[in-house]
Short mmCIF file of C-alpha atoms in Angstrom, two decimals:
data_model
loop_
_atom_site.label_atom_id
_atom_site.label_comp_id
_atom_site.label_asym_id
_atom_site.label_seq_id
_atom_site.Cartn_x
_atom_site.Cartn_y
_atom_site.Cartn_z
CA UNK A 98 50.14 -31.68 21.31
CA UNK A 99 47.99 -34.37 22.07
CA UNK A 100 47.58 -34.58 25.80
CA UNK A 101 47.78 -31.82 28.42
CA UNK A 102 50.34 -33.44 30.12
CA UNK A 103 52.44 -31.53 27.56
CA UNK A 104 52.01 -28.68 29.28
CA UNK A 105 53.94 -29.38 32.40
CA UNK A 106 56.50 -31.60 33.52
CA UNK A 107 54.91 -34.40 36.23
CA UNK A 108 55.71 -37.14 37.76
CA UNK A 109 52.90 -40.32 38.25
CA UNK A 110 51.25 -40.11 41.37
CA UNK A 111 51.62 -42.93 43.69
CA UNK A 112 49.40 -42.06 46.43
CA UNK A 113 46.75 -44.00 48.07
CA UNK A 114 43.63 -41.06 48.25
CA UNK A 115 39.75 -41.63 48.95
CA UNK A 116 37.72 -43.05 46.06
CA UNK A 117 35.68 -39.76 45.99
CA UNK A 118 39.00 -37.62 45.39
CA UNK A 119 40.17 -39.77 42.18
CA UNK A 120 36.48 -39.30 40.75
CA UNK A 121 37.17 -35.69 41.25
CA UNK A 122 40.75 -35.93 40.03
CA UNK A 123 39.76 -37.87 36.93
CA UNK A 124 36.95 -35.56 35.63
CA UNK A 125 39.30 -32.73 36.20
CA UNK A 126 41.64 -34.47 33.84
CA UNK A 127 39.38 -35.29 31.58
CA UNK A 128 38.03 -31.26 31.10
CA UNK A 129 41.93 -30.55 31.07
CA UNK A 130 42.36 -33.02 27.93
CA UNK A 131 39.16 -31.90 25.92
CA UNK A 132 40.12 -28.30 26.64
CA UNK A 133 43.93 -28.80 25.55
CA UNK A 134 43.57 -30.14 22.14
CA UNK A 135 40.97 -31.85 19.11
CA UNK A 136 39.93 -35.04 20.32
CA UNK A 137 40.90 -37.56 18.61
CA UNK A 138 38.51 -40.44 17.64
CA UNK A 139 39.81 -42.39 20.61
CA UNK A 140 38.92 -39.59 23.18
CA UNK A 141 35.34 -39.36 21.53
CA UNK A 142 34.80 -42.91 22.07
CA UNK A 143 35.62 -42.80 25.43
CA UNK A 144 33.43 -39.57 25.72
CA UNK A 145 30.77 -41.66 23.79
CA UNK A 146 31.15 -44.53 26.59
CA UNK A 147 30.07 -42.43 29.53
CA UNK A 148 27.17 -42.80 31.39
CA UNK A 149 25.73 -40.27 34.06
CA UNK A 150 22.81 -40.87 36.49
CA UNK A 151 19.75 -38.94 35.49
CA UNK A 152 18.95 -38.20 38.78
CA UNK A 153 21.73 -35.41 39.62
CA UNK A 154 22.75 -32.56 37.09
CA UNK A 155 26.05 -34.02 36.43
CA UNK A 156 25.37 -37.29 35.33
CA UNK A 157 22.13 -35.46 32.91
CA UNK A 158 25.54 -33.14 31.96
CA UNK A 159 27.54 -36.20 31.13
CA UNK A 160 24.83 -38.23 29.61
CA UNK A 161 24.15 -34.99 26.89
CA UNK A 162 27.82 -35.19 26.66
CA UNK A 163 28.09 -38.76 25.89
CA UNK A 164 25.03 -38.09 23.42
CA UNK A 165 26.70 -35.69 21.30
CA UNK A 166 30.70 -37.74 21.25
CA UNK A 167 28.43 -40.62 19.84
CA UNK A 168 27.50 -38.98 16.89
CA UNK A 169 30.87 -36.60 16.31
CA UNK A 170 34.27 -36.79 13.84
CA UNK A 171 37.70 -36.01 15.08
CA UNK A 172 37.70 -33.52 11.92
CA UNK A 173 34.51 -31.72 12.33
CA UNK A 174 35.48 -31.52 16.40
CA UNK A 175 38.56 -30.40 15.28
CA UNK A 176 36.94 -27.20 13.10
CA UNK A 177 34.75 -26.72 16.21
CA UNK A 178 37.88 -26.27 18.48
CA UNK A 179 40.02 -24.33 16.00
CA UNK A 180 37.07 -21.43 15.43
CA UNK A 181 36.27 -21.61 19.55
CA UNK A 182 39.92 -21.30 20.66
CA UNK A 183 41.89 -20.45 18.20
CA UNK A 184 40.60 -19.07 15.11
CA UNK A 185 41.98 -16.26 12.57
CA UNK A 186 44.56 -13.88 14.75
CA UNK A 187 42.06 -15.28 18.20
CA UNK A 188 39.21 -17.67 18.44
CA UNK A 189 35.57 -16.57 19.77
CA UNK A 190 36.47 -17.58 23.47
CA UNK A 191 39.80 -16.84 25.49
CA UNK A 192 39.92 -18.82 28.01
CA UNK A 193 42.46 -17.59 30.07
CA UNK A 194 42.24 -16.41 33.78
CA UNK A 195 44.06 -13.17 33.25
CA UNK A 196 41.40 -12.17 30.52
CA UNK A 197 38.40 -13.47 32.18
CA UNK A 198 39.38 -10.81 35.31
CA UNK A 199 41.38 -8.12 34.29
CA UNK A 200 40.21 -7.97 30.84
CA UNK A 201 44.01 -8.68 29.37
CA UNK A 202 46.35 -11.64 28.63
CA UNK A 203 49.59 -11.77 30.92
CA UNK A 204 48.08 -10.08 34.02
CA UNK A 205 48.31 -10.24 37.38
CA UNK A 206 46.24 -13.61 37.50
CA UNK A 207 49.33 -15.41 35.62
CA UNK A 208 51.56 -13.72 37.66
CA UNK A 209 49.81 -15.37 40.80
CA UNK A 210 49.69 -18.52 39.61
CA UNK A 211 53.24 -18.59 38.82
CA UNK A 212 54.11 -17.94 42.33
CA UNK A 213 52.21 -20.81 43.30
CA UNK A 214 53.28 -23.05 40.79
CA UNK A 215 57.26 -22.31 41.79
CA UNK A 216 56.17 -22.89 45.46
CA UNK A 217 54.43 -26.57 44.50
CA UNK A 218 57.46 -27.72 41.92
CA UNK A 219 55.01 -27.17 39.05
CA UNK A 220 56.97 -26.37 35.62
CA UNK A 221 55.69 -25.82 32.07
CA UNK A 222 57.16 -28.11 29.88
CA UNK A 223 59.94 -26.17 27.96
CA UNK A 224 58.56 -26.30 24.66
CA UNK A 225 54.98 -25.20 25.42
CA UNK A 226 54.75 -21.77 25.40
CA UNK A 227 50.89 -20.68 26.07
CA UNK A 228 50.50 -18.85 29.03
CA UNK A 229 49.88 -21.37 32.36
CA UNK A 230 46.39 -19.62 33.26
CA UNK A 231 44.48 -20.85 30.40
CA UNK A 232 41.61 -23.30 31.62
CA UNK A 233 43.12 -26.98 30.18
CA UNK A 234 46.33 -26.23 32.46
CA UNK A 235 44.36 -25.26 35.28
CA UNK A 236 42.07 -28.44 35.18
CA UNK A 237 45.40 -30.49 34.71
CA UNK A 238 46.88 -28.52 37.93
CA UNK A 239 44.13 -29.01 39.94
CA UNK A 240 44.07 -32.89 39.61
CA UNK A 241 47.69 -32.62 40.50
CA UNK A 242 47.04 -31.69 43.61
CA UNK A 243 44.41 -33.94 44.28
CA UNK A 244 46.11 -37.10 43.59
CA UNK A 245 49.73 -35.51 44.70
CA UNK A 246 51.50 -35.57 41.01
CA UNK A 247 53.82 -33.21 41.90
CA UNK A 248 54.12 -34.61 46.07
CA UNK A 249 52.02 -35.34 48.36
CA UNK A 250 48.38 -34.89 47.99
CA UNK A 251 47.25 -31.48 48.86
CA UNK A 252 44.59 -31.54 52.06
CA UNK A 253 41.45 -30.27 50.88
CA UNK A 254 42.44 -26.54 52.69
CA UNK A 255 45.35 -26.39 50.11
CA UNK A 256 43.02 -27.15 47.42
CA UNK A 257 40.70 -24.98 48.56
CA UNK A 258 42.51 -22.25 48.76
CA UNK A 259 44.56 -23.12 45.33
CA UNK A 260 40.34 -23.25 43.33
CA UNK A 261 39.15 -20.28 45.18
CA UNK A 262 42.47 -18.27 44.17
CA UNK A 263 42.89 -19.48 40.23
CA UNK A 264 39.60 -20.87 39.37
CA UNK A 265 36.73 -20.37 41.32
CA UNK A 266 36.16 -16.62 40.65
CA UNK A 267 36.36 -17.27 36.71
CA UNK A 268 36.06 -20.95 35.41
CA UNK A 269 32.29 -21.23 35.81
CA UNK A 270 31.74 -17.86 33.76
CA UNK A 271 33.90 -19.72 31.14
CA UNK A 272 32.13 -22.95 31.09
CA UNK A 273 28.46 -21.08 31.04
CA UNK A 274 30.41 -19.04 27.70
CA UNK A 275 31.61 -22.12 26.14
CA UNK A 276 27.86 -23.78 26.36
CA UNK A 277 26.37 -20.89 24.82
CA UNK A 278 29.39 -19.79 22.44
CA UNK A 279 27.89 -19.62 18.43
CA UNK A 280 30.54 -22.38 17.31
CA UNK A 281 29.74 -25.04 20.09
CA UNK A 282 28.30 -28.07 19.25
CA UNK A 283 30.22 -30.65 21.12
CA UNK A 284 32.18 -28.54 23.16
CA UNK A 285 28.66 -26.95 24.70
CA UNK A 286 28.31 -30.10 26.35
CA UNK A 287 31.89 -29.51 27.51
CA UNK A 288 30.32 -26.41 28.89
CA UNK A 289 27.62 -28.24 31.16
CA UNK A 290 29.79 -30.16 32.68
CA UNK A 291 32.22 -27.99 33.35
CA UNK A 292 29.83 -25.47 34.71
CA UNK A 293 28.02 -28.15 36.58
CA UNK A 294 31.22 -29.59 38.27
CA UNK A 295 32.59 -26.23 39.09
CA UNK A 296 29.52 -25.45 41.10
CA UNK A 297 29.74 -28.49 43.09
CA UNK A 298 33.35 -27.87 43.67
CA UNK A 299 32.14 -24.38 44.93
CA UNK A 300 29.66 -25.80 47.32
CA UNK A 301 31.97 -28.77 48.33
CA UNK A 302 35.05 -26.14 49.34
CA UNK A 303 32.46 -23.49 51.26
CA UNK A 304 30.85 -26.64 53.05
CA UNK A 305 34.32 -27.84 54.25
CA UNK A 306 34.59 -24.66 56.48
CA UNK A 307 31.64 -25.27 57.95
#
């Protein structure tokens, strides 16, 4: 599995949406791919591409980030992912929703998120079998609804309500793990911006009930 389009079955978006929501849409897909699988050396030279503006703390995020893919291997990358996710019998992070609040895999978070993945038409593909609350899928999910891969675009209440349900009380306790986990080098970039996105996401959601 190369892409975490694998993990569900979508159809391509073909909705016109503001510029600002595919910028959001397209960094969540990017977290969902780095988090699904190794990069290969063509995702680290697009990684390496990147350019952030110094002047806000995700563009000094995505800068680091861009540092790092510059001077990384696909294999080496590869080890780094195997010993952070997956490892001998488990790797040093789980990064699963269910874990990160109950403490277990297969709880009551993934039972949730089911629901609302039956109500939106969103399936796993049939030959993917890792539970759907694990932090690449929910990236991937998330950008779904954003750009309307699975319908129409969801209005910024359903996405609210969809983050603050499956990913805001968790994901940015994961990301600040993942930067600070023993075996990330790379992927603690990773980390940064995935903390530092999910913490505008936060503030963007709370400030849209204001």
């Amino acid at each position: 599995m190369t892409k975490q389009e694998a993990l569900m079955e979508t159809r391509e978006p073909n909705h016109a949406i503001a510029e600002e929501d595919r910028l959001r849409a397209d960094l969540y897909d990017f977290l969902a791919v780095l988090l699904a699988a190794p990069p290969s050396d063509a995702l680290l030279a697009k990684t390496a591409s990147l350019s952030g503006d110094a002047e806000t703390d995700l563009g000094t995020a995505v800068a680091a980030l861009s540092r790092i893919a510059k001077h990384s291997k696909a294999p080496a990358v590869e080890r780094e992912f195997n010993a952070l996710f997956i490892g001998l019998g488990r790797g040093e992070l789980l990064p699963y929703a269910s874990y990160y609040l109950t403490g277990f895999l297969n709880e009551k978070p993934l039972a949730a998120l089911r629901r609302d993945m039956a109500a939106r038409g969103m399936t796993r593909a049939p030959n993917v079998y890792e539970p759907e609350d694990n932090i690449a899928s929910l990236m991937e999910m998330m950008a779904s609804l954003i750009t309307g891969r699975f319908g129409k675009p969801a209005s910024v209440a359903e996405q609210k309500t969809f983050f603050n349900k499956h990913i805001g009380p968790w994901a940015g306790h994961f990301f600040t793990d993942l930067e600070a986990a023993k075996n990330s080098v790379l992927y603690a970039s990773v980390g940064a911006v995935g903390r530092v996105f999910m913490e505008i996401e936060t503030e963007g959601f709370r400030m849209s009930a204001e």
